mmCIF file of C-alpha atoms in Angstrom:
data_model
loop_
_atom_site.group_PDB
_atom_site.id
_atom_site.type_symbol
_atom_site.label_atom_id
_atom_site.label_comp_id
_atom_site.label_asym_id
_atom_site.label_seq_id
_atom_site.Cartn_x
_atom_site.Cartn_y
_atom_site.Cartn_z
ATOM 1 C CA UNK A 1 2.950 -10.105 7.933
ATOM 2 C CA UNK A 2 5.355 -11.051 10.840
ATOM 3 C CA UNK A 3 2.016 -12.990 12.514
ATOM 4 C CA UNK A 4 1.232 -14.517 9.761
ATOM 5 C CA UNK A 5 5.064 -16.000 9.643
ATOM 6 C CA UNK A 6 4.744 -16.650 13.309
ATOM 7 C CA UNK A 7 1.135 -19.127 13.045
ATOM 8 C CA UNK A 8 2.342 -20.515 9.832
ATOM 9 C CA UNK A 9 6.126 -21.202 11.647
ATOM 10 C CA UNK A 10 3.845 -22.411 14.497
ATOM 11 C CA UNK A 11 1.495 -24.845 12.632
ATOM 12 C CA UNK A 12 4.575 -26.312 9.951
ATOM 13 C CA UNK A 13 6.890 -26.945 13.070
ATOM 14 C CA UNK A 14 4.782 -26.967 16.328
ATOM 15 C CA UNK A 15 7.243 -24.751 18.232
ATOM 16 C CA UNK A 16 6.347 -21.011 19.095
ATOM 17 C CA UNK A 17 8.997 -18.806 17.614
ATOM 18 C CA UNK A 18 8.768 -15.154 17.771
ATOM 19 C CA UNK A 19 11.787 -13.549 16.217
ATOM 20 C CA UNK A 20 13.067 -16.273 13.892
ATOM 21 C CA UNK A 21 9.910 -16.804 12.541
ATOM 22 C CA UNK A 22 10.431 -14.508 9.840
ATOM 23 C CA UNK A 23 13.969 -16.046 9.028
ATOM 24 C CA UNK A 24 11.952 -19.418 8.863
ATOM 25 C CA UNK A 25 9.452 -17.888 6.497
ATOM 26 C CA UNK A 26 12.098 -16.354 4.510
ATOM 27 C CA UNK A 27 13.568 -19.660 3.700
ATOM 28 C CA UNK A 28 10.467 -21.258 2.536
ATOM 29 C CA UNK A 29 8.808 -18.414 0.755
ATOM 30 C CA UNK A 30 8.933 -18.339 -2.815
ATOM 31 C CA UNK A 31 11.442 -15.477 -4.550
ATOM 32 C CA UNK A 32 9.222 -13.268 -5.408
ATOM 33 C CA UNK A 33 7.710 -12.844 -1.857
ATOM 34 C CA UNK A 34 10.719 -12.316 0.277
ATOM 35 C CA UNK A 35 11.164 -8.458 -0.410
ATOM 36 C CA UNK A 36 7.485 -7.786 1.273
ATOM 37 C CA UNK A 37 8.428 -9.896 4.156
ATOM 38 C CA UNK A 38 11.980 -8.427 4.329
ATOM 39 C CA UNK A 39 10.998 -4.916 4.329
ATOM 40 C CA UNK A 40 8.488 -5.208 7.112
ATOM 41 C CA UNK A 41 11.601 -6.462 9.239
ATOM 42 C CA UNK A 42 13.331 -3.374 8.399
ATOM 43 C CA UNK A 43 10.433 -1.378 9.053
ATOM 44 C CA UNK A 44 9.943 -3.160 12.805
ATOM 45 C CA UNK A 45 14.063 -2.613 13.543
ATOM 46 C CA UNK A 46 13.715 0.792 12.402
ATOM 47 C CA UNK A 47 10.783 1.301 15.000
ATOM 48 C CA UNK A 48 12.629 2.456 17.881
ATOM 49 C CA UNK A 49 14.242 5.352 16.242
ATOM 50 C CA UNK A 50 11.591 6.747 14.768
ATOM 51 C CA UNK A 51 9.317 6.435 18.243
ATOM 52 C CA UNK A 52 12.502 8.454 19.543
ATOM 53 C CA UNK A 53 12.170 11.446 16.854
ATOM 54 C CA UNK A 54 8.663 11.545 17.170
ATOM 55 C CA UNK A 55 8.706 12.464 21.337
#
């Protein structure tokens, strides 16, 4: 989900954003599809924990 914000962020404002992307996307995606996009950010900032429990 976070590459698909990333092309469309890409393609709507020809400038390659990694991160913000998904703040972009948030602001432009209808109500109903911000939780799935949210909770995949929470997911990737969780990431680094859970590598660190799992060595």
């Amino acid at each position: 989900m976070l590459t698909f914000a990333r092309i469309w962020t890409t393609l709507a404002t020809d400038q390659i954003k990694s991160k913000a992307a998904a703040d972009w996307a948030l602001t432009l995606l209808p109500p109903e599809h911000r939780p799935a996009l949210e909770h995949v950010r929470q997911l990737l900032s969780q990431l680094p924990l859970l590598r660190g429990k799992l060595e």
